[in-house]
Coordinates of C-alpha atoms and ligand atoms in Angstrom, one line a residue:
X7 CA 0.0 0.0 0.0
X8 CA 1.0 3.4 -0.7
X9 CA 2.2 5.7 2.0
X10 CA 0.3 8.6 1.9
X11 CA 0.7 12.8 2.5
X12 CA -2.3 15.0 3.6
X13 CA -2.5 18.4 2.2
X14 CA -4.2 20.9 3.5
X15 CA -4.8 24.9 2.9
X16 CA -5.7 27.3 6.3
X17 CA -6.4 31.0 7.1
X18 CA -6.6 33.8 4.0
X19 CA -5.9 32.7 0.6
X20 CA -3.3 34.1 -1.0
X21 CA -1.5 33.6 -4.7
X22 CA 0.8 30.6 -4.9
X23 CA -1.2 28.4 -3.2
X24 CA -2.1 26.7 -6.0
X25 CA 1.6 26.7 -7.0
X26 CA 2.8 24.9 -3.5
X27 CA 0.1 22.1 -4.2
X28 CA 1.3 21.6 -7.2
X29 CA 4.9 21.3 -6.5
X30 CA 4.2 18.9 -3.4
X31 CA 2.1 16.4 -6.0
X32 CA 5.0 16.4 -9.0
X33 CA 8.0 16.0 -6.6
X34 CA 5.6 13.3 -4.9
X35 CA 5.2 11.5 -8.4
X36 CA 9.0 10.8 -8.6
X37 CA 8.7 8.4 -5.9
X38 CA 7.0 5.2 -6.3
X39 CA 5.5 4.6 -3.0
X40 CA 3.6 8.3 -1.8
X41 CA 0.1 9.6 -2.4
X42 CA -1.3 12.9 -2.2
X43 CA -4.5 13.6 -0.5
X44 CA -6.0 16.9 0.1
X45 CA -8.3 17.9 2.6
X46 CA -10.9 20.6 1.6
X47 CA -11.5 23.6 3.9
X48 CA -8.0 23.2 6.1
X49 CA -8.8 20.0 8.7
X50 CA -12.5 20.7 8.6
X51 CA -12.5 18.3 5.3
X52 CA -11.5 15.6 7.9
X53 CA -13.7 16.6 10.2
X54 CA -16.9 16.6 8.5
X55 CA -19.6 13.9 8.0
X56 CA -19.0 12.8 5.1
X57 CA -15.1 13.4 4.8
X58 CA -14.5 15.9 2.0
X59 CA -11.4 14.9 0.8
X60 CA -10.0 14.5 -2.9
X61 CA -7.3 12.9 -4.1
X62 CA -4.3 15.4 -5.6
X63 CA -1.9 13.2 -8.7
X64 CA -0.4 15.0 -11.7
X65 CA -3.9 15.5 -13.7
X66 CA -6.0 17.4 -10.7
X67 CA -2.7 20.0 -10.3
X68 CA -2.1 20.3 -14.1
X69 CA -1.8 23.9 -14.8
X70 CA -2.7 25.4 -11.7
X71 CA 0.1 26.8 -10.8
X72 CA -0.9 30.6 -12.1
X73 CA -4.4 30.1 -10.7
X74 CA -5.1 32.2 -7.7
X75 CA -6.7 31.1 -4.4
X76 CA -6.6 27.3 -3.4
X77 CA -7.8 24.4 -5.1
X78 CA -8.8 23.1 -2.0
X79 CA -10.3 25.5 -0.2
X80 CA -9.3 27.5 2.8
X81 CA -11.2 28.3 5.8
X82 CA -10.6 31.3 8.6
X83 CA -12.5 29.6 11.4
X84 CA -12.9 26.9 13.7
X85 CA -10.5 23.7 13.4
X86 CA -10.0 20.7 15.1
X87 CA -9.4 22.2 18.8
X88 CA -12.1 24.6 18.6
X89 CA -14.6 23.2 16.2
X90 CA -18.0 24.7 16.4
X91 CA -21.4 23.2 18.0
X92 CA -24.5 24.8 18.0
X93 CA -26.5 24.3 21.0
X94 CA -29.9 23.6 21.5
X95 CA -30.4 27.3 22.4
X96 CA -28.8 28.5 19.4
X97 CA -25.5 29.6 20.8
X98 CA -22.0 28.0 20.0
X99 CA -20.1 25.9 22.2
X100 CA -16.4 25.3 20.6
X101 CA -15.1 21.4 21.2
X102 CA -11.5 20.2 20.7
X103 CA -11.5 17.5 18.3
X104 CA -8.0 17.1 18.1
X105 CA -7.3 13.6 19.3
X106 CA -10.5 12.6 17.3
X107 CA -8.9 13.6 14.1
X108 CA -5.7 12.5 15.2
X109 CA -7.5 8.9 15.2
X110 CA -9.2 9.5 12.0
X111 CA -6.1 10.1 9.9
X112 CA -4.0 7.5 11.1
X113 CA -7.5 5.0 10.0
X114 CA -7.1 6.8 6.6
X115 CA -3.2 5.8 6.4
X116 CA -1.9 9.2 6.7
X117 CA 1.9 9.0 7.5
X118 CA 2.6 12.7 7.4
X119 CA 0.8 16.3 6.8
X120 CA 1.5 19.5 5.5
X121 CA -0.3 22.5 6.1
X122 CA -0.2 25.5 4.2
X123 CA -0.7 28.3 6.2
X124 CA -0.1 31.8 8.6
X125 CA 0.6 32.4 11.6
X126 CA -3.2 30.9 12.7
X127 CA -2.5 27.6 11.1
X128 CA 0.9 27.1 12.3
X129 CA -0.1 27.4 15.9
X130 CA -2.5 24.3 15.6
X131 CA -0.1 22.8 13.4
X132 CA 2.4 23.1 16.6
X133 CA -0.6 21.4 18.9
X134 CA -1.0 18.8 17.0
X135 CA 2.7 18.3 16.9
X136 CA 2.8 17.8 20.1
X137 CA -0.1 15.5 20.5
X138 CA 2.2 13.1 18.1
X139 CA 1.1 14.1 14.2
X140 CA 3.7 14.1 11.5
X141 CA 3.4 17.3 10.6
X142 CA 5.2 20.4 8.4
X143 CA 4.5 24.1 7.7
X144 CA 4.3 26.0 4.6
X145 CA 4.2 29.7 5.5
X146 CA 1.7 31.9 3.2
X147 CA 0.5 35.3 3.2
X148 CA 0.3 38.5 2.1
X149 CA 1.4 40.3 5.3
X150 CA 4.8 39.2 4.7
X151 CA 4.7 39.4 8.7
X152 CA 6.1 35.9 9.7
X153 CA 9.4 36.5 11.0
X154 CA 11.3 32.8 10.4
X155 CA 10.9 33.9 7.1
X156 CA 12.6 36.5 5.0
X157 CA 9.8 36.7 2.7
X158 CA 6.0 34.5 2.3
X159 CA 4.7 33.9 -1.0
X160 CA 1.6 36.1 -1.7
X161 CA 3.6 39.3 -1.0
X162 CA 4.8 39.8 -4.0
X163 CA 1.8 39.8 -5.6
X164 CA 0.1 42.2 -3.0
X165 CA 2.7 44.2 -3.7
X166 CA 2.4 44.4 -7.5
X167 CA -1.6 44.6 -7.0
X168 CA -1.0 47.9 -4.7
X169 CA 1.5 49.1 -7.0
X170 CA -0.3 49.3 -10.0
X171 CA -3.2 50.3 -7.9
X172 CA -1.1 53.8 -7.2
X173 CA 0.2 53.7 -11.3
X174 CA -3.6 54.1 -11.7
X175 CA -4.7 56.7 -9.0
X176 CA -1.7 59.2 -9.8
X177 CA -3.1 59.9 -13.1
X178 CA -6.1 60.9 -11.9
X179 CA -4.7 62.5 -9.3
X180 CA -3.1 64.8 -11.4
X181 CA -5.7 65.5 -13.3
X182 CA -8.5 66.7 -11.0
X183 CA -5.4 68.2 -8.4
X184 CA -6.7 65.8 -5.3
X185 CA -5.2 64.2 -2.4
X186 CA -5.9 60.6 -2.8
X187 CA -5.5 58.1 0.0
X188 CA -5.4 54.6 -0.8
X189 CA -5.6 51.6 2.2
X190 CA -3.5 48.5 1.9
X191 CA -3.7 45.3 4.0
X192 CA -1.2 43.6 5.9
X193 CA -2.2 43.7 9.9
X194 CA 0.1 45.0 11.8
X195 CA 2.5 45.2 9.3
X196 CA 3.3 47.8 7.1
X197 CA 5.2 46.1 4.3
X198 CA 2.6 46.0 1.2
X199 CA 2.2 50.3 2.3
X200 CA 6.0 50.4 2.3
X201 CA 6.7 48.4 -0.8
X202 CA 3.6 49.9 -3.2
X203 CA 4.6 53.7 -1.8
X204 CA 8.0 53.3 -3.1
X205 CA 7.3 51.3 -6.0
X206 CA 4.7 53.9 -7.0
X207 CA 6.0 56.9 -5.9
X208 CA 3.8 57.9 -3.3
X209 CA 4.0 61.5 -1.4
X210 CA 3.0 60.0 1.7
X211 CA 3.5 56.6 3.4
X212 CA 1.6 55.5 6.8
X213 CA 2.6 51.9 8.7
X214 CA 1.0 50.6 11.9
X215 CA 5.0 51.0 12.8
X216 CA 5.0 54.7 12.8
X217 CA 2.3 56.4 14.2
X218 CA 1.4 59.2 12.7
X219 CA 0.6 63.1 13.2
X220 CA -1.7 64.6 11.5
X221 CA -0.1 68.3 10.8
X222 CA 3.0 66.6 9.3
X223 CA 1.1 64.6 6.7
X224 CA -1.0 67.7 5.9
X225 CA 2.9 70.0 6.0
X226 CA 4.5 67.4 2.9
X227 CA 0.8 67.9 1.1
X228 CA 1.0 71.5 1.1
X229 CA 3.9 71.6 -0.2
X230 CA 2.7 69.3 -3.6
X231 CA 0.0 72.4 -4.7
X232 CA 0.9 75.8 -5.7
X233 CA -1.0 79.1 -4.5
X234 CA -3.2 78.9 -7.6
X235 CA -4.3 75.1 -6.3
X236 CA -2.7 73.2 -8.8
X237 CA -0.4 70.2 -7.7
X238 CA -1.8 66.2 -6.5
X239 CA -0.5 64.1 -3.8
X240 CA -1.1 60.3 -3.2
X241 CA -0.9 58.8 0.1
X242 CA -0.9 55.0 0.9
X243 CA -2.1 54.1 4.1
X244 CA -2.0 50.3 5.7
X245 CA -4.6 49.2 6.9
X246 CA -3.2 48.3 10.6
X247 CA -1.9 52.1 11.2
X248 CA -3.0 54.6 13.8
X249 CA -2.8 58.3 14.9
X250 CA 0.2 59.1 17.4
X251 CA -1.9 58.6 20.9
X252 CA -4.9 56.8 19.0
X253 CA -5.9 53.6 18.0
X254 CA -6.5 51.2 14.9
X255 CA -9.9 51.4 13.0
X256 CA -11.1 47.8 13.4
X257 CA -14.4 45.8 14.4
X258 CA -14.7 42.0 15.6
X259 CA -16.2 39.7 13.3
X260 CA -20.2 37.9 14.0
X261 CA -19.6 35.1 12.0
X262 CA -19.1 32.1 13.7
X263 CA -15.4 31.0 15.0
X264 CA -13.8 34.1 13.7
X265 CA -11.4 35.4 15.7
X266 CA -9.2 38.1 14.2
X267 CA -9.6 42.1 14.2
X268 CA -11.1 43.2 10.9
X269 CA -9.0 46.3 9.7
X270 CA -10.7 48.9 7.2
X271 CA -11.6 51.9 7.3
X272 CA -8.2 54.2 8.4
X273 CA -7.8 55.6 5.2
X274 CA -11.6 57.7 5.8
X275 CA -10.4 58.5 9.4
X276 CA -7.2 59.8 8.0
X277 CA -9.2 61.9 5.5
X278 CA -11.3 63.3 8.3
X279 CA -8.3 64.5 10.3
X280 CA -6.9 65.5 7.1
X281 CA -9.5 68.2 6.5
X282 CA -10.0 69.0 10.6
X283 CA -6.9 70.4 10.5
X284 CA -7.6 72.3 7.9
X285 CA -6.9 70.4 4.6
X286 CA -8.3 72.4 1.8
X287 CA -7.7 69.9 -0.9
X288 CA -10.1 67.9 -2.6
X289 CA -9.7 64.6 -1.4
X290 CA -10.8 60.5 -2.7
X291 CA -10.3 57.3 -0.7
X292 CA -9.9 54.3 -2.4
X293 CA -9.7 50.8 -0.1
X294 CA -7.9 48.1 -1.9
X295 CA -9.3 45.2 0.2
X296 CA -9.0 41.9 -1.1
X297 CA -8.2 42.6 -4.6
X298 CA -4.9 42.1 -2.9
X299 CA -5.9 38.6 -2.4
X300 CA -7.0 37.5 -5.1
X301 CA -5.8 36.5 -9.1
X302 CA -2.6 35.2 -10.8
X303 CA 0.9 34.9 -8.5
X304 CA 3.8 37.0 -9.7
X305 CA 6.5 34.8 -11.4
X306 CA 8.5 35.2 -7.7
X307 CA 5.8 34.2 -6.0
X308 CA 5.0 30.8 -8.0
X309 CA 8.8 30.1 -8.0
X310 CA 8.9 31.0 -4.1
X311 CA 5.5 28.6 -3.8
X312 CA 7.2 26.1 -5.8
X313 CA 10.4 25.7 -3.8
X314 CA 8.3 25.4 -0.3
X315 CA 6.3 22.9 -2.1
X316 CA 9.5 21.0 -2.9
X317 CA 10.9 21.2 0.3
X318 CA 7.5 20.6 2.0
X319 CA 7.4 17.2 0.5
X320 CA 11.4 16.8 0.8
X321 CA 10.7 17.2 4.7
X322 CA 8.4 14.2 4.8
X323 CA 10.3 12.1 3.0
X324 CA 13.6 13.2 5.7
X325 CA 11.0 12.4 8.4
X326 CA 12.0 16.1 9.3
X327 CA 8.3 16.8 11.2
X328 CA 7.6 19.4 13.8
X329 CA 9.4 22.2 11.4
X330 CA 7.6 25.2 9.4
X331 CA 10.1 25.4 5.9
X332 CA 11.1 28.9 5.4
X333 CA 13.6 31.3 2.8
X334 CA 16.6 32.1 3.9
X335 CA 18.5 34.1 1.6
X336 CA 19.8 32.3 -0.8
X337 CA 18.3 28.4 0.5
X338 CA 15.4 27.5 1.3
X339 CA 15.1 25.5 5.1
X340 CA 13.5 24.3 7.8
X341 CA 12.5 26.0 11.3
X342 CA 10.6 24.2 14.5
X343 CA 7.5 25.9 14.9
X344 CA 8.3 27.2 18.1
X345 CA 11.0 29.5 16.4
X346 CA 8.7 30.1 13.5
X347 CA 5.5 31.3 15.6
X348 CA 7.9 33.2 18.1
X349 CA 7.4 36.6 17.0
X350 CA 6.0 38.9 14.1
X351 CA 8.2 40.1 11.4
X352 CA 7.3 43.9 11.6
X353 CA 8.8 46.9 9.8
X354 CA 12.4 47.9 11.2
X355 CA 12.1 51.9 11.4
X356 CA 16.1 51.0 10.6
X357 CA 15.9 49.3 7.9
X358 CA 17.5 50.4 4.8
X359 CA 14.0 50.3 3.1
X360 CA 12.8 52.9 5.5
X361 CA 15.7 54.6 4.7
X362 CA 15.2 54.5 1.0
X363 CA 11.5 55.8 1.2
X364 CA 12.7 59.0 3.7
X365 CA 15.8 59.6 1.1
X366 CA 12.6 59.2 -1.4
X367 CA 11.0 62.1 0.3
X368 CA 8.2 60.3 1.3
X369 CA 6.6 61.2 4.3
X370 CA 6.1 58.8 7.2
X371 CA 4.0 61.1 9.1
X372 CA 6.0 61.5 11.5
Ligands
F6P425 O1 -3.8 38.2 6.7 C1 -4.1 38.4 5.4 C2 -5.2 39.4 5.3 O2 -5.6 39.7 4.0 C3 -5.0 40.8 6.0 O3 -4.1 41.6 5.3 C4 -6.4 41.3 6.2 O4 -6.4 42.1 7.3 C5 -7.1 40.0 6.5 O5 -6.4 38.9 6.0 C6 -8.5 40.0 6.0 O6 -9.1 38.8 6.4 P1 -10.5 38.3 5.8 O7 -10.2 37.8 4.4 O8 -10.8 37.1 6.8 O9 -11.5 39.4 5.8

């Protein structure tokens, strides 16, 4: 009987998935003696009654590596410690399932998983770790804000999206003489605001990183119209940042098992301070959301995908379990989780990149 490799997708899509599916099934093929089996929705394909699960050879991945989103499907809530019950009263009790599936997957002959996933999914992936499971992380997402890490697939991408998104709003900028504010993603992180502000040539850059004042945003705008009112200025805002001595704009979620903060909606609290203190430009906001998210990988990120999805498979087949893979400049290796979940991989004020921007004359706001 074959040995056989569970694959699995968790937490926000992001492009490349596809591509890291792909690339654990073909360097599966060269062996004789492995089978890939995917579970749809993260673990909740195992978990459900019936299973969903599929089974992933050469024809079900053929061509998908420039396909966005996940072939599998993804899910944000729940999982196998905290799956959801609904109770007689209509409320939701949350049960841990763990050892359960645990059971179930050795029935089903799994010798090893890998689960694709951020921060979220590499936590349970840990748990179960410890419980006993064979188990290996793939980092994804667009936040690029997993520290083991020097850079997650999906970023690139973002990055470009954002980018071109700027390209795009400058012109019009320019031609109407506004102030336009544009709102990334990325958490806490600033690094798709950092990257798409240089990239495009924004006037103004705001990270969760560097709080920001008000009057010195409104200062470097000034100075981009002339008495007559004549100039443009475009400012990219992530989604995560917040006033010096304020706080985030974000709301909790009322769907069912979801946890995490939703961002959205600085980029119109920025605009209102903007014309509080006095702003007498006219002024457009434009949130990028999950446009971010979605449609074909960059050619870095499939190659990126493709070498985790390599070295995901490589891992099982070195019994090398417990371990998230990650990029190292210039190789591509393997962390426990406990170093990869340790901390976030946040903008260094330092860093030569925030360097670059200020030589850029961007301003931080601060
Ligand atoms: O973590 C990836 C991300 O896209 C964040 O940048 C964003 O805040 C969040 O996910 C959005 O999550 P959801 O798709 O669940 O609304």
């Amino acid at each position: 009987m074959k040995k056989r490799v569970l694959v699995l997708t968790g937490g926000g899509d992001c492009p490349g998935l596809n591509a890291v599916i792909r690339a654990i099934v073909k360097r599966a093929s060269q062996e004789d003696n492995w089978e890939v089996v995917g579970s749809i929705q993260s673990f909740d394909g195992i978990l459900r009654e019936p299973k969903e699960i599929t089974i992933l050879d050469e024809k079900a991945v053929s061509g998908i590596h420039f396909r966005g989103g996940t072939i599998i499907g993804t899910t944000t809530k729940g999982g196998p410690f905290e799956w959801p019950v609904k109770k007689d009263d209509g409320t939701w009790e949350f049960i841990d399932r763990s050892d359960e599936m645990i059971e179930e997957l050795k029935k089903m002959g799994i010798d090893a998983v890998i689960s694709i996933g951020g921060d979220g999914s590499q936590r349970i992936s840990k748990a179960l770790q410890e419980k006993g499971l064979n188990i290996i992380g793939v980092p994804k997402t667009i936040d690029n804000d997993l520290s083991a890490t020097d850079f997650t697939f999906g970023f690139q991408t973002a990055v470009q999206i954002a980018t071109e998104s700027v390209d795009k709003l400058v012109t019009t900028a320019a031609s109407h003489n506004r102030v336009m504010i544009m709102e990334v993603m990325g958490r806490e992180a600033g690094w798709i605001a950092l990257h798409s502000a240089i990239a495009g040539g924004a006037e103004v850059c705001i990270i969760p990183e560097i709080p920001y004042d008000v009057n010195k945003i409104l200062d470097k705008i000034n100075q981009r119209f002339d008495s007559t009112g004549k100039g443009f200025a475009n400012i990219v805002i992530a989604e995560g940042a917040m006033p010096i001595n304020g706080d985030t704009v974000h709301r909790s979620s009322n769907e069912v098992g979801y946890k995490n903060k939703i961002f959205g909606g600085i980029a119109y609290k920025l605009q209102e301070q903007l014309f509080d203190a006095g702003m007498q430009w006219d002024s457009r906001v434009t949130v990028l959301g999950h446009l971010q998210r979605g449609g074909v990988p960059t050619a870095y990120d499939r190659i990126l995908a493709s070498e985790f999805g390599v070295k995901a498979f490589e891992m099982v087949l070195e019994k090398d379990f417990g371990k998230m893979v990650a990029y190292r400049h210039p190789n591509i290796i393997s962390v426990p989780f406990d170093e990869a979940i340790s901390k976030y991989n946040l903008v260094d004020q330092n860093s030569y990149l925030v360097k670059t921007a200020r030589g850029l004359g961007i301003n931080l706001g601060d």
